[in-house]
Amino acid sequence: MDEVILIDKPQGMTSFGVVARLRRVLSNQAGKKVKVGHTGTLDPFATGLMIIVTGKKCREAETFTKLDKWYEAEIILGKNSSTGDPEGEFTDMSNREPSLEEIQQVISQFVGKIEQTPPIFSAIKINGERAYKLAREGKQVEIPKRVIEIYSLELLAYEYPKLKIRTHVSSGTYIRTLAVDIGEKLGTGAYCENLRRTKIADYSIDAAKTLADFGITS
């Protein structure tokens, strides 16, 4: 059971939930407990490619974590979300409709090496505690900025208030934060409504299995 398994994560499920369900199924098949791990989380609202490792392959998890990633995202302008995604509390910010040219000019500013502050509602550990747990408890959370790289950022469609992008980024990049930062640059506010990871290095979503392929329905 020393495998690398590509999974298309469904919407509404945590990455840890995916691992737990696969561990149960694979352990039942093997007749013994199978070690199962992931190589990078996806937010519950997000879908797409997860690389799952089992058995001795778990030792290589960190190697996969550091790989580049590709995403497609739908961003909603005019509102901010406390979490940067559909699961937060919304605040109306602006009803101004930026032009297509303005959108293209702003997103081009994010290509290259940039500083990014990860969202407080994230799995990053602060003094041993997950940031999202501290945030939910109402505690002050300060997450330092990090240097990430956006290799490409393509505008696929724009019809106010929704714009769709495709991006190739370095490990450690938060697309939710990118959406928020784009909204800030535009002066309209923004959040990430839909997010799909389509590729991790040479691993493609086209080769991924669904949980249903393992007999997992919920």
Coordinates of N, CA and C in Angstrom, one line a residue:
M1 N 0.8 -1.2 0.0 CA 0.0 0.0 0.0 C 0.9 1.3 0.0
D2 N 2.1 1.2 -0.6 CA 2.9 2.4 -0.7 C 2.6 3.1 -2.0
E3 N 1.6 3.9 -2.0 CA 1.1 4.5 -3.2 C 1.0 6.0 -3.2
V4 N 1.0 6.6 -4.4 CA 0.6 8.0 -4.6 C -0.7 7.9 -5.3
I5 N -1.7 8.5 -4.7 CA -3.1 8.5 -5.2 C -3.6 9.9 -5.5
L6 N -4.0 10.1 -6.7 CA -4.6 11.4 -7.1 C -6.1 11.4 -6.9
I7 N -6.6 12.4 -6.1 CA -8.0 12.5 -5.8 C -8.5 13.8 -6.2
D8 N -9.7 13.8 -6.8 CA -10.5 15.0 -7.1 C -11.4 15.3 -5.9
K9 N -10.9 16.2 -5.1 CA -11.7 16.5 -3.8 C -13.0 17.2 -4.2
P10 N -14.1 16.7 -3.5 CA -15.4 17.3 -3.8 C -15.6 18.6 -2.9
Q11 N -16.5 19.4 -3.3 CA -16.8 20.6 -2.6 C -17.5 20.3 -1.3
G12 N -17.2 21.1 -0.2 CA -17.8 20.9 1.1 C -17.2 20.0 2.0
M13 N -16.1 19.3 1.6 CA -15.4 18.4 2.4 C -14.0 18.9 2.8
T14 N -13.6 18.7 4.0 CA -12.2 19.1 4.4 C -11.2 18.1 3.8
S15 N -10.0 18.6 3.7 CA -8.9 17.7 3.2 C -8.7 16.6 4.2
F16 N -8.8 16.9 5.5 CA -8.6 15.8 6.5 C -9.8 14.8 6.4
G17 N -11.0 15.3 6.0 CA -12.1 14.4 5.8 C -11.8 13.4 4.6
V18 N -11.2 13.9 3.6 CA -10.8 13.0 2.5 C -9.8 11.9 2.9
V19 N -8.8 12.4 3.7 CA -7.8 11.4 4.2 C -8.4 10.4 5.1
A20 N -9.3 10.8 6.0 CA -10.0 9.9 6.9 C -10.8 8.8 6.2
R21 N -11.5 9.3 5.2 CA -12.4 8.3 4.5 C -11.6 7.3 3.7
L22 N -10.5 7.8 3.1 CA -9.6 6.9 2.3 C -8.9 5.9 3.2
R23 N -8.5 6.4 4.4 CA -7.8 5.5 5.4 C -8.7 4.4 5.8
R24 N -10.0 4.7 6.0 CA -10.9 3.7 6.4 C -11.1 2.6 5.3
V25 N -11.3 3.1 4.1 CA -11.5 2.2 3.0 C -10.3 1.3 2.7
L26 N -9.1 2.0 2.6 CA -7.9 1.2 2.3 C -7.5 0.3 3.4
S27 N -7.8 0.6 4.7 CA -7.5 -0.2 5.8 C -8.4 -1.5 5.8
N28 N -9.7 -1.2 5.4 CA -10.6 -2.4 5.3 C -10.2 -3.3 4.2
Q29 N -9.7 -2.8 3.1 CA -9.3 -3.6 2.0 C -8.0 -4.4 2.3
A30 N -7.1 -3.8 3.1 CA -5.8 -4.4 3.4 C -6.0 -5.4 4.7
G31 N -7.1 -5.2 5.4 CA -7.2 -6.0 6.6 C -6.3 -5.5 7.7
K32 N -5.8 -4.3 7.6 CA -4.9 -3.8 8.7 C -4.9 -2.3 8.5
K33 N -4.5 -1.6 9.5 CA -4.5 -0.1 9.4 C -3.4 0.4 8.4
V34 N -3.8 1.2 7.5 CA -2.9 1.7 6.5 C -2.7 3.2 6.8
K35 N -1.4 3.6 6.7 CA -1.0 5.0 7.0 C -1.4 5.8 5.7
V36 N -2.1 6.8 5.9 CA -2.5 7.7 4.7 C -2.3 9.2 5.1
G37 N -1.8 9.9 4.2 CA -1.5 11.3 4.4 C -1.8 12.2 3.2
H38 N -1.9 13.5 3.3 CA -2.0 14.4 2.2 C -0.8 15.2 2.0
T39 N -0.6 15.9 0.9 CA 0.6 16.6 0.6 C 0.3 18.1 0.4
G40 N -0.8 18.5 1.0 CA -1.3 19.9 0.9 C -2.8 20.0 0.9
T41 N -3.3 20.9 1.7 CA -4.8 21.0 1.9 C -5.4 21.8 0.8
L42 N -6.7 21.6 0.7 CA -7.6 22.4 -0.1 C -8.7 22.9 0.9
D43 N -9.1 24.1 0.8 CA -10.2 24.6 1.6 C -11.5 23.8 1.4
P44 N -12.4 23.7 2.4 CA -13.6 23.0 2.2 C -14.4 23.4 0.9
F45 N -14.5 24.7 0.6 CA -15.3 25.2 -0.5 C -14.6 24.9 -1.8
A46 N -13.3 24.5 -1.8 CA -12.6 24.3 -3.0 C -12.7 22.9 -3.5
T47 N -12.4 22.6 -4.8 CA -12.4 21.3 -5.4 C -11.1 21.1 -6.1
G48 N -10.9 19.9 -6.5 CA -9.8 19.6 -7.4 C -8.7 18.7 -6.8
L49 N -7.5 18.8 -7.4 CA -6.5 17.8 -7.2 C -5.8 17.8 -5.8
M50 N -5.9 16.7 -5.2 CA -5.1 16.4 -4.0 C -4.2 15.2 -4.2
I51 N -3.0 15.3 -3.8 CA -2.1 14.1 -3.9 C -2.1 13.4 -2.5
I52 N -2.5 12.2 -2.5 CA -2.6 11.4 -1.3 C -1.5 10.4 -1.3
V53 N -0.8 10.2 -0.2 CA 0.3 9.2 -0.1 C -0.1 8.2 1.0
T54 N 0.3 7.0 0.7 CA 0.1 5.9 1.7 C 1.3 5.1 2.0
G55 N 1.3 4.5 3.2 CA 2.4 3.6 3.6 C 3.8 4.4 3.6
K56 N 4.8 3.8 3.0 CA 6.1 4.4 3.0 C 6.2 5.7 2.2
K57 N 5.3 5.9 1.3 CA 5.2 7.1 0.5 C 4.9 8.3 1.3
C58 N 4.4 8.1 2.5 CA 4.1 9.3 3.4 C 5.4 10.0 3.8
R59 N 6.5 9.3 3.7 CA 7.8 9.9 4.0 C 8.2 11.0 2.9
E60 N 7.5 10.9 1.8 CA 7.8 11.8 0.7 C 6.8 13.0 0.6
A61 N 5.9 13.1 1.6 CA 4.9 14.1 1.5 C 5.4 15.5 1.3
E62 N 6.5 15.9 2.1 CA 7.0 17.2 2.0 C 7.5 17.6 0.6
T63 N 8.0 16.6 -0.1 CA 8.5 16.8 -1.5 C 7.4 17.3 -2.4
F64 N 6.2 16.6 -2.3 CA 5.0 17.0 -3.1 C 4.5 18.3 -2.6
T65 N 4.6 18.6 -1.4 CA 4.0 19.9 -0.8 C 4.7 21.1 -1.5
K66 N 5.9 21.0 -1.8 CA 6.7 22.1 -2.4 C 6.5 22.4 -3.9
L67 N 5.7 21.5 -4.5 CA 5.6 21.7 -6.0 C 4.7 22.8 -6.4
D68 N 4.9 23.3 -7.6 CA 4.0 24.4 -8.1 C 2.6 23.9 -8.3
K69 N 1.7 24.8 -8.4 CA 0.3 24.4 -8.5 C -0.5 25.3 -9.5
W70 N -1.5 24.8 -10.1 CA -2.4 25.5 -11.1 C -3.8 25.6 -10.5
Y71 N -4.4 26.7 -10.7 CA -5.8 26.9 -10.2 C -6.7 27.6 -11.2
E72 N -8.0 27.3 -11.1 CA -9.0 28.2 -11.8 C -9.9 28.7 -10.7
A73 N -10.1 30.0 -10.7 CA -10.9 30.6 -9.6 C -11.9 31.6 -10.2
E74 N -13.1 31.7 -9.5 CA -14.1 32.7 -9.8 C -14.1 33.7 -8.6
I75 N -13.9 35.0 -8.9 CA -13.8 36.0 -8.0 C -15.0 36.9 -8.1
I76 N -15.6 37.3 -7.0 CA -16.8 38.2 -6.9 C -16.3 39.6 -6.4
L77 N -16.6 40.6 -7.2 CA -16.2 41.9 -6.9 C -17.4 42.6 -6.1
G78 N -17.1 43.6 -5.4 CA -18.1 44.4 -4.7 C -18.3 44.1 -3.2
K79 N -17.8 42.9 -2.8 CA -18.0 42.5 -1.4 C -16.7 41.9 -0.9
N80 N -16.5 42.1 0.5 CA -15.5 41.4 1.2 C -16.1 40.3 2.0
S81 N -15.3 39.2 2.2 CA -15.7 38.1 3.1 C -14.7 38.0 4.2
S82 N -15.1 37.8 5.4 CA -14.2 37.7 6.6 C -13.2 36.5 6.4
T83 N -13.5 35.6 5.6 CA -12.6 34.4 5.3 C -12.0 34.5 3.9
G84 N -12.5 35.4 3.1 CA -12.0 35.5 1.7 C -12.7 34.5 0.8
D85 N -13.7 33.8 1.3 CA -14.4 32.8 0.5 C -15.9 32.8 0.8
P86 N -16.7 31.9 0.3 CA -18.1 32.0 0.5 C -18.6 31.6 1.9
E87 N -17.7 31.2 2.8 CA -18.1 30.7 4.1 C -18.0 31.8 5.2
G88 N -17.5 33.0 4.8 CA -17.4 34.0 5.8 C -18.6 35.0 5.9
E89 N -18.4 36.0 6.6 CA -19.4 37.1 6.8 C -19.1 38.1 5.8
F90 N -20.2 38.6 5.0 CA -20.0 39.5 3.9 C -20.2 41.0 4.3
T91 N -19.4 41.8 3.7 CA -19.5 43.2 3.9 C -19.6 43.9 2.5
D92 N -20.6 44.6 2.2 CA -20.7 45.3 0.9 C -19.7 46.4 0.9
M93 N -19.0 46.5 -0.2 CA -17.9 47.5 -0.3 C -18.1 48.5 -1.4
S94 N -18.5 48.1 -2.6 CA -18.7 49.0 -3.7 C -19.5 48.4 -4.8
N95 N -20.2 49.3 -5.5 CA -21.0 48.8 -6.7 C -20.4 49.4 -8.0
R96 N -19.2 49.9 -7.9 CA -18.5 50.4 -9.1 C -18.1 49.2 -10.0
E97 N -18.3 49.4 -11.3 CA -18.0 48.3 -12.2 C -16.7 48.6 -13.0
P98 N -15.6 48.0 -12.6 CA -14.4 48.3 -13.3 C -14.4 47.9 -14.8
S99 N -13.7 48.5 -15.6 CA -13.7 48.2 -17.0 C -12.8 46.9 -17.2
L100 N -13.0 46.3 -18.4 CA -12.1 45.1 -18.7 C -10.7 45.5 -18.7
E101 N -10.4 46.7 -19.2 CA -9.0 47.1 -19.3 C -8.4 47.3 -17.9
E102 N -9.2 47.9 -17.0 CA -8.8 48.1 -15.6 C -8.5 46.7 -14.9
I103 N -9.4 45.8 -15.2 CA -9.2 44.4 -14.6 C -7.9 43.9 -15.1
Q104 N -7.6 43.9 -16.4 CA -6.4 43.3 -16.9 C -5.2 44.0 -16.4
Q105 N -5.3 45.4 -16.3 CA -4.1 46.1 -15.8 C -3.8 45.8 -14.4
V106 N -4.8 45.6 -13.5 CA -4.6 45.3 -12.1 C -4.0 43.9 -11.9
I107 N -4.6 42.9 -12.6 CA -4.1 41.5 -12.4 C -2.7 41.3 -12.9
S108 N -2.3 42.1 -13.9 CA -0.9 42.0 -14.4 C 0.1 42.4 -13.3
Q109 N -0.3 43.2 -12.4 CA 0.6 43.7 -11.3 C 0.9 42.5 -10.3
F110 N 0.2 41.4 -10.4 CA 0.5 40.4 -9.4 C 1.4 39.3 -10.0
V111 N 1.8 39.4 -11.2 CA 2.6 38.4 -11.8 C 4.1 38.6 -11.4
G112 N 4.7 37.6 -10.9 CA 6.1 37.7 -10.5 C 6.2 37.4 -9.0
K113 N 7.3 37.7 -8.4 CA 7.5 37.5 -6.9 C 6.9 38.6 -6.2
I114 N 6.0 38.3 -5.3 CA 5.3 39.3 -4.5 C 5.2 38.9 -3.0
E115 N 4.9 39.8 -2.2 CA 4.6 39.5 -0.8 C 3.2 39.3 -0.6
Q116 N 2.8 38.2 0.2 CA 1.4 37.9 0.4 C 1.3 37.5 1.9
T117 N 0.2 38.0 2.5 CA -0.1 37.7 3.9 C -1.2 36.6 3.9
P118 N -0.9 35.4 4.3 CA -1.9 34.3 4.3 C -3.1 34.7 5.2
P119 N -4.3 34.2 4.8 CA -5.5 34.5 5.6 C -5.5 34.0 7.0
I120 N -6.1 34.7 8.0 CA -6.1 34.2 9.3 C -6.9 32.9 9.5
F121 N -7.9 32.7 8.6 CA -8.6 31.5 8.6 C -7.9 30.5 7.6
S122 N -6.8 30.0 8.2 CA -6.0 29.0 7.4 C -5.4 28.0 8.4
A123 N -4.8 27.0 7.8 CA -4.3 25.9 8.6 C -2.8 26.1 9.1
I124 N -2.4 27.4 8.8 CA -1.0 27.7 9.3 C -1.0 27.7 10.8
K125 N 0.1 27.2 11.4 CA 0.3 27.1 12.8 C 0.9 28.3 13.4
I126 N 0.3 28.8 14.4 CA 0.8 30.0 15.2 C 1.1 29.5 16.6
N127 N 2.3 29.4 17.0 CA 2.7 28.9 18.3 C 2.0 27.5 18.6
G128 N 2.0 26.7 17.6 CA 1.5 25.3 17.7 C 0.0 25.2 17.5
E129 N -0.7 26.3 17.3 CA -2.1 26.2 17.1 C -2.5 26.6 15.7
R130 N -3.5 26.0 15.1 CA -4.0 26.3 13.8 C -4.6 27.8 13.8
A131 N -4.2 28.6 12.8 CA -4.6 30.0 12.8 C -6.2 30.1 12.8
Y132 N -6.8 29.2 12.1 CA -8.3 29.3 12.0 C -9.0 29.0 13.3
K133 N -8.3 28.1 14.1 CA -8.9 27.8 15.5 C -8.8 29.1 16.4
L134 N -7.6 29.7 16.3 CA -7.5 30.9 17.1 C -8.4 32.0 16.6
A135 N -8.6 32.2 15.3 CA -9.5 33.2 14.8 C -10.9 32.9 15.2
R136 N -11.4 31.7 15.2 CA -12.7 31.3 15.6 C -13.0 31.6 17.1
E137 N -11.9 31.5 17.9 CA -12.0 31.8 19.3 C -11.9 33.3 19.6
G138 N -11.8 34.1 18.5 CA -11.8 35.6 18.7 C -10.4 36.1 19.1
K139 N -9.4 35.2 19.1 CA -8.1 35.7 19.5 C -7.3 36.4 18.4
Q140 N -6.4 37.3 18.8 CA -5.6 38.1 17.9 C -4.7 37.1 17.1
V141 N -4.7 37.2 15.8 CA -3.9 36.4 15.0 C -3.0 37.3 14.1
E142 N -1.7 37.2 14.2 CA -0.8 37.9 13.3 C 0.0 36.9 12.5
I143 N -0.2 36.9 11.2 CA 0.6 36.0 10.4 C 1.5 36.8 9.5
P144 N 2.8 36.5 9.6 CA 3.8 37.3 8.8 C 3.6 37.1 7.3
K145 N 4.0 38.1 6.6 CA 4.0 38.1 5.1 C 5.0 37.1 4.7
R146 N 4.8 36.5 3.5 CA 5.7 35.6 2.9 C 5.9 36.0 1.4
V147 N 7.0 35.6 0.8 CA 7.3 35.9 -0.6 C 6.9 34.7 -1.4
I148 N 5.9 34.9 -2.3 CA 5.5 33.8 -3.2 C 5.7 34.2 -4.6
E149 N 5.5 33.3 -5.5 CA 5.7 33.7 -6.9 C 4.5 33.3 -7.8
I150 N 3.9 34.2 -8.5 CA 2.9 33.9 -9.5 C 3.5 33.9 -10.9
Y151 N 3.6 32.7 -11.4 CA 4.2 32.6 -12.7 C 3.4 33.1 -13.9
S152 N 2.1 32.9 -13.8 CA 1.2 33.4 -14.8 C -0.2 33.6 -14.2
L153 N -0.9 34.6 -14.7 CA -2.3 34.9 -14.2 C -3.1 35.4 -15.4
E154 N -4.0 34.6 -15.8 CA -4.8 34.8 -17.0 C -6.2 35.1 -16.7
L155 N -6.8 36.1 -17.3 CA -8.2 36.4 -17.2 C -9.0 35.6 -18.2
L156 N -9.8 34.7 -17.7 CA -10.6 33.8 -18.6 C -11.9 34.5 -19.0
A157 N -12.5 35.2 -18.1 CA -13.8 35.8 -18.4 C -14.1 36.9 -17.4
Y158 N -14.9 37.9 -17.8 CA -15.3 39.0 -16.9 C -16.7 39.5 -17.3
E159 N -17.6 39.4 -16.4 CA -18.9 40.0 -16.5 C -19.3 40.4 -15.0
Y160 N -19.2 41.7 -14.8 CA -19.4 42.2 -13.4 C -20.7 41.5 -12.8
P161 N -20.5 41.1 -11.5 CA -19.4 41.2 -10.6 C -18.4 40.1 -10.6
K162 N -18.5 39.2 -11.6 CA -17.7 38.0 -11.5 C -16.6 38.0 -12.6
L163 N -15.4 37.6 -12.1 CA -14.3 37.4 -13.0 C -13.7 36.1 -12.8
K164 N -13.2 35.4 -13.8 CA -12.7 34.1 -13.7 C -11.2 34.1 -14.2
I165 N -10.3 33.5 -13.4 CA -8.9 33.5 -13.7 C -8.3 32.1 -13.7
R166 N -7.2 32.0 -14.3 CA -6.4 30.8 -14.3 C -5.0 31.2 -13.9
T167 N -4.4 30.5 -12.9 CA -3.1 30.9 -12.5 C -2.2 29.8 -12.1
H168 N -0.9 30.0 -12.3 CA 0.2 29.0 -12.0 C 1.0 29.7 -11.0
V169 N 1.1 29.0 -9.8 CA 1.7 29.7 -8.6 C 2.7 28.8 -7.9
S170 N 3.6 29.4 -7.1 CA 4.5 28.6 -6.3 C 3.8 28.0 -5.1
S171 N 4.4 27.1 -4.5 CA 3.9 26.5 -3.2 C 3.7 27.6 -2.2
G172 N 2.7 27.5 -1.4 CA 2.5 28.5 -0.3 C 1.6 29.7 -0.7
T173 N 1.2 29.7 -2.0 CA 0.3 30.8 -2.4 C -1.1 30.6 -2.0
Y174 N -1.8 31.6 -1.5 CA -3.2 31.5 -1.2 C -4.1 32.2 -2.2
I175 N -4.9 31.5 -2.9 CA -5.7 32.1 -4.0 C -6.8 33.0 -3.4
R176 N -7.3 32.6 -2.2 CA -8.2 33.5 -1.5 C -7.6 34.9 -1.2
T177 N -6.4 34.9 -0.8 CA -5.7 36.2 -0.5 C -5.5 36.9 -1.8
L178 N -5.1 36.2 -2.9 CA -5.0 36.9 -4.2 C -6.3 37.6 -4.6
A179 N -7.4 36.9 -4.4 CA -8.7 37.5 -4.7 C -8.9 38.8 -3.9
V180 N -8.7 38.7 -2.6 CA -8.9 39.9 -1.8 C -8.0 41.0 -2.2
D181 N -6.7 40.7 -2.5 CA -5.7 41.7 -2.9 C -6.1 42.3 -4.2
I182 N -6.7 41.6 -5.2 CA -7.2 42.1 -6.4 C -8.3 43.1 -6.1
G183 N -9.2 42.7 -5.3 CA -10.3 43.6 -4.9 C -9.9 44.9 -4.3
E184 N -8.8 44.8 -3.5 CA -8.3 46.0 -2.8 C -7.6 46.9 -3.8
K185 N -6.9 46.3 -4.8 CA -6.3 47.2 -5.8 C -7.3 47.9 -6.7
L186 N -8.4 47.2 -6.9 CA -9.5 47.8 -7.7 C -10.3 48.8 -6.9
G187 N -10.2 48.7 -5.6 CA -11.0 49.5 -4.8 C -12.5 49.1 -4.7
T188 N -12.7 47.8 -5.0 CA -14.1 47.3 -5.0 C -14.4 46.3 -3.9
G189 N -13.3 45.8 -3.3 CA -13.5 44.6 -2.5 C -13.7 43.4 -3.3
A190 N -13.4 42.2 -2.8 CA -13.6 41.0 -3.6 C -13.3 39.8 -2.7
Y191 N -13.9 38.6 -3.1 CA -13.6 37.4 -2.4 C -13.7 36.3 -3.5
C192 N -13.1 35.1 -3.1 CA -13.1 34.0 -4.0 C -14.3 33.1 -3.8
E193 N -15.1 33.0 -4.8 CA -16.4 32.3 -4.7 C -16.2 30.8 -5.0
N194 N -15.4 30.5 -6.0 CA -15.2 29.1 -6.4 C -13.7 28.9 -6.7
L195 N -13.1 27.8 -6.3 CA -11.7 27.5 -6.5 C -11.5 26.0 -6.9
R196 N -10.7 25.8 -7.9 CA -10.5 24.4 -8.4 C -9.0 24.3 -8.7
R197 N -8.3 23.3 -8.1 CA -6.9 23.1 -8.4 C -6.9 22.0 -9.5
T198 N -6.2 22.4 -10.6 CA -6.2 21.5 -11.7 C -4.9 20.8 -12.0
K199 N -3.9 21.2 -11.3 CA -2.6 20.6 -11.6 C -1.6 20.9 -10.5
I200 N -0.8 19.9 -10.2 CA 0.3 20.0 -9.2 C 1.6 19.5 -10.0
A201 N 2.5 20.4 -10.3 CA 3.6 20.0 -11.1 C 3.2 19.2 -12.4
D202 N 3.6 17.9 -12.5 CA 3.2 17.1 -13.7 C 2.0 16.3 -13.4
Y203 N 1.4 16.4 -12.3 CA 0.2 15.7 -11.9 C -1.1 16.5 -12.3
S204 N -1.9 15.9 -13.1 CA -3.1 16.6 -13.6 C -4.4 16.0 -13.0
I205 N -5.4 16.9 -12.9 CA -6.7 16.5 -12.4 C -7.3 15.5 -13.4
D206 N -6.9 15.4 -14.6 CA -7.4 14.5 -15.6 C -7.1 13.0 -15.2
A207 N -6.1 12.8 -14.4 CA -5.7 11.5 -14.0 C -6.2 11.1 -12.6
A208 N -7.0 12.0 -12.0 CA -7.5 11.8 -10.6 C -8.7 10.9 -10.5
K209 N -8.8 10.2 -9.4 CA -10.0 9.5 -9.1 C -10.9 10.3 -8.2
T210 N -12.2 9.9 -8.2 CA -13.1 10.5 -7.3 C -13.3 9.6 -6.1
L211 N -13.8 10.1 -5.0 CA -14.1 9.3 -3.8 C -15.1 8.2 -4.1
A212 N -16.0 8.4 -5.1 CA -16.9 7.4 -5.5 C -16.3 6.2 -6.1
D213 N -15.1 6.4 -6.7 CA -14.3 5.3 -7.3 C -13.9 4.3 -6.2
F214 N -13.8 4.8 -4.9 CA -13.4 4.0 -3.8 C -14.7 3.5 -3.0
G215 N -15.9 3.8 -3.6 CA -17.1 3.4 -2.9 C -17.5 4.4 -1.8
I216 N -16.9 5.6 -1.8 CA -17.2 6.6 -0.8 C -18.2 7.5 -1.3
T217 N -19.4 7.6 -0.7 CA -20.5 8.4 -1.2 C -20.8 9.7 -0.3
S218 N -20.2 9.7 0.9 CA -20.5 10.9 1.7 C -19.3 11.0 2.7

